[in-house]
Short mmCIF file of C-alpha atoms and ligand atoms in Angstrom, two decimals:
data_model
loop_
_atom_site.label_atom_id
_atom_site.label_comp_id
_atom_site.label_asym_id
_atom_site.label_seq_id
_atom_site.Cartn_x
_atom_site.Cartn_y
_atom_site.Cartn_z
CA MET A 1 94.00 73.85 105.32
CA VAL A 2 92.62 77.19 106.37
CA ALA A 3 89.11 76.86 107.77
CA VAL A 4 86.80 78.83 105.53
CA ARG A 5 83.24 79.84 105.88
CA VAL A 6 80.97 78.72 103.07
CA LEU A 7 77.45 79.97 103.23
CA LEU A 8 74.98 78.96 100.58
CA TYR A 9 71.29 79.62 100.45
CA ILE A 10 69.56 77.21 98.18
CA VAL A 11 66.09 77.75 96.84
CA ASP A 12 63.73 75.80 94.68
CA GLU A 13 63.36 77.90 91.56
CA ASP A 14 59.89 76.47 90.78
CA LYS A 15 58.58 78.20 93.89
CA VAL A 16 59.80 81.64 92.87
CA HIS A 17 56.98 83.76 91.50
CA ALA A 18 58.14 86.52 89.20
CA GLY A 19 57.33 89.98 90.50
CA THR A 20 55.86 88.92 93.85
CA THR A 21 55.75 92.03 96.00
CA ASP A 22 53.57 91.06 98.97
CA CYS A 23 56.42 91.80 101.30
CA ASN A 24 56.20 90.41 104.81
CA ALA A 25 59.11 88.84 106.67
CA CYS A 26 59.50 86.03 104.15
CA PRO A 27 57.49 86.79 101.00
CA ALA A 28 59.29 84.30 98.77
CA LYS A 29 58.38 81.35 101.01
CA VAL A 30 60.94 79.09 99.37
CA PRO A 31 62.56 76.10 101.03
CA VAL A 32 66.20 76.86 101.80
CA LEU A 33 69.15 74.57 102.38
CA LEU A 34 71.96 76.22 104.34
CA TYR A 35 75.53 74.99 104.06
CA ASP A 36 78.54 76.37 105.90
CA THR A 37 81.90 74.72 106.62
CA SER A 38 81.85 76.29 110.10
CA LYS A 39 79.38 74.81 112.58
CA ASP A 40 79.82 77.91 114.75
CA GLN A 41 78.69 80.17 111.91
CA VAL A 42 75.67 77.94 111.25
CA ALA A 43 74.72 78.13 114.93
CA LYS A 44 75.14 81.92 114.93
CA GLY A 45 73.07 82.29 111.76
CA LEU A 46 70.24 80.15 113.11
CA ALA A 47 70.26 81.98 116.46
CA LEU A 48 70.00 85.34 114.66
CA MET A 49 67.18 84.03 112.50
CA ASP A 50 65.30 82.85 115.62
CA LYS A 51 65.87 86.19 117.36
CA LEU A 52 64.62 88.27 114.41
CA LEU A 53 61.57 86.09 113.74
CA ASP A 54 60.75 86.12 117.44
CA LYS A 55 61.05 89.92 117.58
CA ASP A 56 58.76 90.33 114.54
CA ALA A 57 56.21 87.93 116.02
CA LYS A 58 56.25 89.73 119.40
CA LYS A 59 55.66 93.12 117.86
CA GLY A 60 52.88 91.77 115.61
CA ALA A 61 54.69 92.27 112.29
CA LEU A 62 54.37 88.54 111.70
CA GLN A 63 51.94 85.85 112.87
CA SER A 64 53.65 83.36 115.22
CA ALA A 65 52.60 80.50 112.91
CA ASP A 66 54.20 82.26 109.91
CA ALA A 67 57.41 82.83 111.89
CA LYS A 68 57.47 79.13 112.80
CA GLU A 69 56.90 78.11 109.17
CA ALA A 70 59.60 80.50 107.95
CA ARG A 71 62.07 78.94 110.35
CA GLU A 72 61.04 75.42 109.32
CA ARG A 73 61.72 76.20 105.67
CA VAL A 74 65.44 76.44 106.48
CA THR A 75 67.34 73.15 106.64
CA VAL A 76 71.02 72.89 107.46
CA VAL A 77 72.99 70.43 105.31
CA ASP A 78 76.51 69.21 105.86
CA SER A 79 77.83 68.66 102.35
CA LEU A 80 77.66 70.16 98.89
CA THR A 81 76.32 66.89 97.51
CA ALA A 82 73.10 67.59 99.44
CA LEU A 83 72.50 70.37 96.91
CA ARG A 84 72.18 68.14 93.87
CA ASP A 85 68.43 68.78 93.34
CA VAL A 86 68.21 72.52 93.98
CA GLY A 87 67.09 75.19 91.52
CA MET A 88 69.40 77.97 92.67
CA THR A 89 72.36 78.67 94.96
CA VAL A 90 73.60 81.93 96.43
CA GLU A 91 77.26 81.76 97.47
CA ALA A 92 78.33 84.22 100.18
CA VAL A 93 81.91 83.36 101.19
CA SER A 94 84.56 86.01 101.84
CA GLU A 95 85.97 88.15 99.01
CA ASN A 96 88.54 85.64 97.82
CA LEU A 97 88.64 84.80 94.11
CA ARG A 98 90.38 81.43 94.51
CA LEU A 99 87.90 80.28 97.11
CA LYS A 100 84.95 81.34 94.96
CA GLN A 101 86.47 79.61 91.91
CA ALA A 102 86.87 76.34 93.82
CA ILE A 103 83.27 76.49 95.03
CA PHE A 104 81.80 77.31 91.62
CA SER A 105 83.75 74.51 89.98
CA GLU A 106 82.29 72.08 92.51
CA LEU A 107 78.79 73.53 92.30
CA ALA A 108 78.79 73.26 88.49
CA ALA A 109 79.76 69.60 88.76
CA THR A 110 77.14 68.88 91.46
CA LEU A 111 74.01 70.87 90.66
CA PRO A 112 71.43 70.06 87.97
CA PRO A 113 72.23 71.61 84.55
CA SER A 114 69.30 74.02 84.92
CA ALA A 115 70.32 75.46 88.32
CA ILE A 116 71.25 79.13 88.67
CA LEU A 117 74.59 79.76 90.39
CA ALA A 118 74.51 83.20 92.01
CA THR A 119 77.40 84.89 93.78
CA ASN A 120 77.02 87.53 96.48
CA THR A 121 80.45 88.97 95.61
CA SER A 122 80.87 92.69 96.42
CA SER A 123 83.59 93.41 93.88
CA ILE A 124 85.10 90.38 92.14
CA SER A 125 84.46 89.85 88.43
CA VAL A 126 81.36 87.70 87.85
CA THR A 127 82.85 86.79 84.45
CA LYS A 128 85.94 85.33 86.17
CA ILE A 129 83.82 83.39 88.63
CA ALA A 130 81.64 82.06 85.78
CA ALA A 131 84.73 80.86 83.89
CA SER A 132 85.62 78.66 86.86
CA THR A 133 82.55 76.48 86.19
CA LEU A 134 84.38 74.93 83.20
CA GLN A 135 85.25 71.34 84.05
CA PRO A 136 88.72 69.90 83.31
CA GLY A 137 89.15 69.55 79.53
CA GLN A 138 85.96 71.51 78.80
CA SER A 139 86.32 74.39 76.35
CA ALA A 140 84.70 77.77 77.00
CA ALA A 141 83.52 77.64 73.36
CA SER A 142 81.81 74.23 73.68
CA GLU A 143 78.01 74.08 74.01
CA GLU A 144 78.27 72.54 77.51
CA GLY A 145 80.87 75.07 78.62
CA LYS A 146 78.79 78.01 77.40
CA ALA A 147 75.60 76.59 78.94
CA THR A 148 77.15 76.15 82.39
CA ALA A 149 78.81 79.58 82.52
CA SER A 150 75.56 81.18 81.29
CA ARG A 151 73.90 80.19 84.59
CA VAL A 152 76.25 82.28 86.75
CA VAL A 153 75.14 85.75 87.90
CA GLY A 154 76.05 88.34 90.54
CA LEU A 155 73.32 88.85 93.17
CA HIS A 156 74.69 91.37 95.64
CA PHE A 157 72.80 91.77 98.94
CA PHE A 158 73.56 94.48 101.52
CA ASN A 159 73.94 94.23 105.28
CA PRO A 160 71.86 93.86 107.35
CA VAL A 161 70.11 91.80 104.66
CA PRO A 162 66.69 91.65 106.38
CA VAL A 163 66.65 95.47 106.57
CA MET A 164 68.36 96.74 103.41
CA LYS A 165 66.03 96.97 100.43
CA LEU A 166 68.55 96.66 97.63
CA VAL A 167 69.93 93.80 95.57
CA GLU A 168 72.46 94.68 92.88
CA LEU A 169 72.27 92.39 89.86
CA ILE A 170 75.43 91.84 87.82
CA PRO A 171 75.59 89.84 84.61
CA GLY A 172 78.97 88.39 83.62
CA LEU A 173 79.96 88.28 79.97
CA GLN A 174 78.58 84.74 79.74
CA THR A 175 75.30 85.23 81.73
CA SER A 176 72.15 84.39 79.73
CA SER A 177 69.09 86.65 79.69
CA GLU A 178 67.04 83.77 81.24
CA THR A 179 69.46 83.55 84.17
CA LEU A 180 69.31 87.31 84.66
CA GLN A 181 65.51 87.29 84.58
CA THR A 182 65.23 84.42 87.09
CA ALA A 183 67.71 86.08 89.44
CA ARG A 184 65.78 89.36 89.22
CA SER A 185 62.49 87.55 89.92
CA PHE A 186 64.03 85.85 92.92
CA ALA A 187 65.24 89.16 94.38
CA LEU A 188 61.79 90.72 93.84
CA ALA A 189 60.15 87.69 95.46
CA CYS A 190 62.40 88.31 98.49
CA GLY A 191 60.81 91.77 98.72
CA LYS A 192 63.91 93.60 97.44
CA GLU A 193 64.38 96.36 94.87
CA VAL A 194 66.84 95.61 92.09
CA THR A 195 69.46 97.71 90.32
CA MET A 196 71.74 96.52 87.52
CA SER A 197 75.45 97.10 87.17
CA LYS A 198 77.98 96.11 84.55
CA ASP A 199 80.68 93.69 85.65
CA VAL A 200 83.32 96.29 86.55
CA PRO A 201 85.46 96.17 89.75
CA GLY A 202 83.19 96.96 92.72
CA PHE A 203 80.13 97.32 90.46
CA VAL A 204 78.19 100.55 91.09
CA SER A 205 77.81 100.13 94.87
CA ASN A 206 81.40 99.62 95.93
CA ALA A 207 82.98 101.73 93.18
CA LEU A 208 81.17 104.58 94.98
CA LEU A 209 81.15 103.44 98.63
CA MET A 210 84.76 102.29 99.05
CA PRO A 211 86.50 105.51 97.90
CA PHE A 212 84.21 107.35 100.34
CA ILE A 213 85.19 105.06 103.24
CA ASN A 214 88.85 105.22 102.19
CA GLU A 215 88.80 109.04 102.15
CA ALA A 216 87.33 109.02 105.68
CA ILE A 217 90.15 106.73 106.86
CA MET A 218 92.70 109.02 105.18
CA CYS A 219 91.15 112.02 106.96
CA LEU A 220 91.75 110.23 110.25
CA GLU A 221 95.25 109.13 109.19
CA LYS A 222 96.22 112.71 108.30
CA GLY A 223 94.78 114.05 111.57
CA ILE A 224 92.28 116.27 109.78
CA ALA A 225 89.60 115.37 112.33
CA THR A 226 88.96 112.89 115.10
CA ARG A 227 87.16 109.61 114.54
CA ASP A 228 84.05 110.92 116.28
CA ASP A 229 84.00 114.19 114.36
CA ILE A 230 84.43 112.44 110.99
CA ASP A 231 81.48 110.17 111.70
CA LYS A 232 79.41 112.95 113.28
CA THR A 233 79.95 115.16 110.23
CA LEU A 234 78.44 112.57 107.91
CA LYS A 235 75.67 111.53 110.32
CA LEU A 236 74.46 114.97 111.27
CA GLY A 237 75.59 116.95 108.23
CA MET A 238 74.48 114.53 105.52
CA ASN A 239 71.91 112.40 107.35
CA HIS A 240 73.81 109.14 106.88
CA PRO A 241 72.56 106.46 109.30
CA MET A 242 76.17 105.66 110.28
CA GLY A 243 79.42 107.54 109.84
CA PRO A 244 81.93 106.04 107.36
CA LEU A 245 84.31 104.74 110.05
CA GLN A 246 81.51 103.01 111.91
CA LEU A 247 80.22 101.65 108.60
CA ALA A 248 83.71 100.31 107.76
CA ASP A 249 83.73 98.48 111.12
CA PHE A 250 80.25 97.15 110.40
CA ILE A 251 81.24 95.84 106.93
CA GLY A 252 84.54 94.42 108.28
CA LEU A 253 87.91 96.08 107.72
CA ASP A 254 89.31 92.98 105.98
CA THR A 255 86.34 93.03 103.59
CA CYS A 256 86.83 96.78 102.95
CA LEU A 257 90.52 96.17 102.22
CA ALA A 258 89.80 93.18 99.92
CA ILE A 259 87.28 95.25 97.94
CA GLN A 260 89.65 98.21 97.72
CA GLN A 261 92.45 95.95 96.49
CA THR A 262 90.13 94.55 93.80
CA LEU A 263 89.22 98.10 92.75
CA TYR A 264 92.86 99.26 92.70
CA GLN A 265 94.20 96.19 90.89
CA GLY A 266 91.27 96.09 88.46
CA THR A 267 91.50 99.74 87.43
CA ALA A 268 95.14 100.73 88.15
CA ASP A 269 93.61 104.05 89.22
CA SER A 270 95.41 105.64 92.20
CA LYS A 271 92.13 107.03 93.52
CA TYR A 272 91.35 103.49 94.72
CA ARG A 273 94.67 102.92 96.55
CA PRO A 274 93.80 101.61 100.04
CA SER A 275 94.96 103.83 102.89
CA VAL A 276 98.01 102.63 104.84
CA LEU A 277 96.05 102.91 108.10
CA LEU A 278 93.44 100.46 106.80
CA GLU A 279 96.18 98.03 105.76
CA ARG A 280 97.86 98.30 109.15
CA MET A 281 94.61 97.78 111.04
CA VAL A 282 93.98 94.59 109.06
CA ASP A 283 97.63 93.56 109.70
CA ALA A 284 96.86 93.98 113.41
CA GLN A 285 93.75 91.80 112.96
CA TRP A 286 91.55 94.71 113.97
CA LEU A 287 88.70 93.67 111.73
CA GLY A 288 85.83 95.76 113.09
CA LYS A 289 82.62 94.74 114.78
CA LYS A 290 83.01 91.05 113.97
CA ASN A 291 86.02 90.56 116.23
CA GLY A 292 85.52 93.34 118.74
CA LYS A 293 88.11 95.92 117.60
CA GLY A 294 88.12 98.35 114.71
CA PHE A 295 87.86 102.12 114.67
CA TYR A 296 85.58 101.54 117.68
CA ASP A 297 85.68 98.88 120.41
CA TYR A 298 82.87 96.33 120.63
CA PRO A 299 83.17 94.75 124.07
N1 CAA B 1 69.98 92.09 111.26
C1 CAA B 1 68.64 92.23 111.13
N2 CAA B 1 67.96 93.36 111.50
C2 CAA B 1 68.68 94.35 112.03
C3 CAA B 1 70.07 94.28 112.19
C4 CAA B 1 70.72 93.07 111.79
N3 CAA B 1 72.04 92.93 111.90
N4 CAA B 1 70.50 95.44 112.74
C5 CAA B 1 69.42 96.22 112.90
N5 CAA B 1 68.34 95.56 112.47
C6 CAA B 1 66.95 96.04 112.47
C7 CAA B 1 66.49 96.26 113.90
O1 CAA B 1 66.01 95.05 114.47
C8 CAA B 1 65.39 97.28 113.70
O2 CAA B 1 64.23 96.62 113.21
P1 CAA B 1 62.76 97.09 113.73
O3 CAA B 1 62.61 98.52 113.27
O4 CAA B 1 61.84 96.14 113.04
O5 CAA B 1 62.78 96.96 115.21
C9 CAA B 1 65.92 98.14 112.54
O6 CAA B 1 66.90 97.33 111.86
C10 CAA B 1 66.57 99.42 113.03
O7 CAA B 1 67.57 99.04 113.97
P2 CAA B 1 68.06 99.95 115.19
O8 CAA B 1 66.92 100.82 115.62
O9 CAA B 1 68.69 99.07 116.21
O10 CAA B 1 69.25 100.79 114.64
P3 CAA B 1 69.33 101.85 113.49
O11 CAA B 1 68.07 102.62 113.29
O12 CAA B 1 70.60 102.56 113.75
O13 CAA B 1 69.53 100.94 112.17
C11 CAA B 1 70.99 100.02 110.59
C12 CAA B 1 70.56 100.05 112.06
C13 CAA B 1 69.84 99.53 109.72
C14 CAA B 1 72.15 99.03 110.50
C15 CAA B 1 71.40 101.48 110.15
O14 CAA B 1 72.38 101.97 111.03
C16 CAA B 1 71.92 101.55 108.73
O15 CAA B 1 71.16 101.58 107.78
N6 CAA B 1 73.27 101.56 108.57
C17 CAA B 1 73.92 101.58 107.26
C18 CAA B 1 73.87 100.21 106.67
C19 CAA B 1 74.56 100.12 105.35
O16 CAA B 1 75.03 101.09 104.77
N7 CAA B 1 74.65 98.89 104.82
C20 CAA B 1 75.35 98.62 103.61
C21 CAA B 1 76.74 98.19 103.91
S1 CAA B 1 77.63 97.83 102.44
C22 CAA B 1 77.25 96.22 102.11
O17 CAA B 1 76.60 95.53 102.82
C23 CAA B 1 77.74 95.64 100.85
C24 CAA B 1 79.13 95.61 100.52
O18 CAA B 1 79.40 95.14 99.43
C25 CAA B 1 80.21 96.10 101.38
#
């Protein structure tokens, strides 16, 4: 079996206060269970958390005691069954429909019937993911089937999550208004701003961002400008914090390609066709910052 990364943040819904906006490093102050199939990824995540909390404490943005408490609210668990009492999950695995379907089927069978099941998908249909919560023999029209699928919602965070202010909220066809409201309250309690998008391929964010990144890659592919000049044009000419090629590396070229394939297959619109250069770079396993080689090198 292919080793996959499964990252779930679990919060106790009772501790989420609707509309909380007193934003410091951890305004929601909810206990979190963290589950990942890769021990390495867990270790990396915890090390980053320590580094960021430490930095905030050193520069006075956070009291040392608050940083310590924030860290202590996160507990690593080693199985999905450990999640049986939680109020909410946020799944953040890679952009792979089958993988997400398998996880949501298991979560629906494990979690309490009131728990919210959020997905951090960047492009895949929330409606499709919600349908995978149906248990064998359960009809989508049955009361139980409808109730379970109604608890699934898209909750799309942006990288780097501690810095980026936005969460995109996406209801599937089955999502209830209560689920949507709780998910919105959770995002606000995390100190984020919320926008809503219909459940279309890529939602608002990636239906706009990915064609932009793809055009930049095509510019490079056609030799219209160099890598550095493409990125410099957008940074200095349009005040973007990163050029599109650097941003593609930062997101991950495999993730960019997966999102573009979802957009292209979901719309059959040629404007979303991934560039051949992007496909070849992923074929070469040049995945961007995460593995050291993309449009730039990361020694
Ligand atoms: N994790 C946590 N914090 C980070 C971080 C990370 N990975 N990277 C940078 N930061 C923090 C730094 O610690 C610093 O914080 P302080 O001001 O408190 O010291 C702050 O961000 C600024 O960092 P830097 O000065 O080192 O660098 P910068 O000013 O160039 O900012 C950046 C870095 C925030 C990443 C900026 O370049 C940027 O905004 N880039 C664009 C990011 C973007 O577009 N993200 C969306 C990607 S799309 C997506 O995520 C969703 C999808 O579906 C594909």
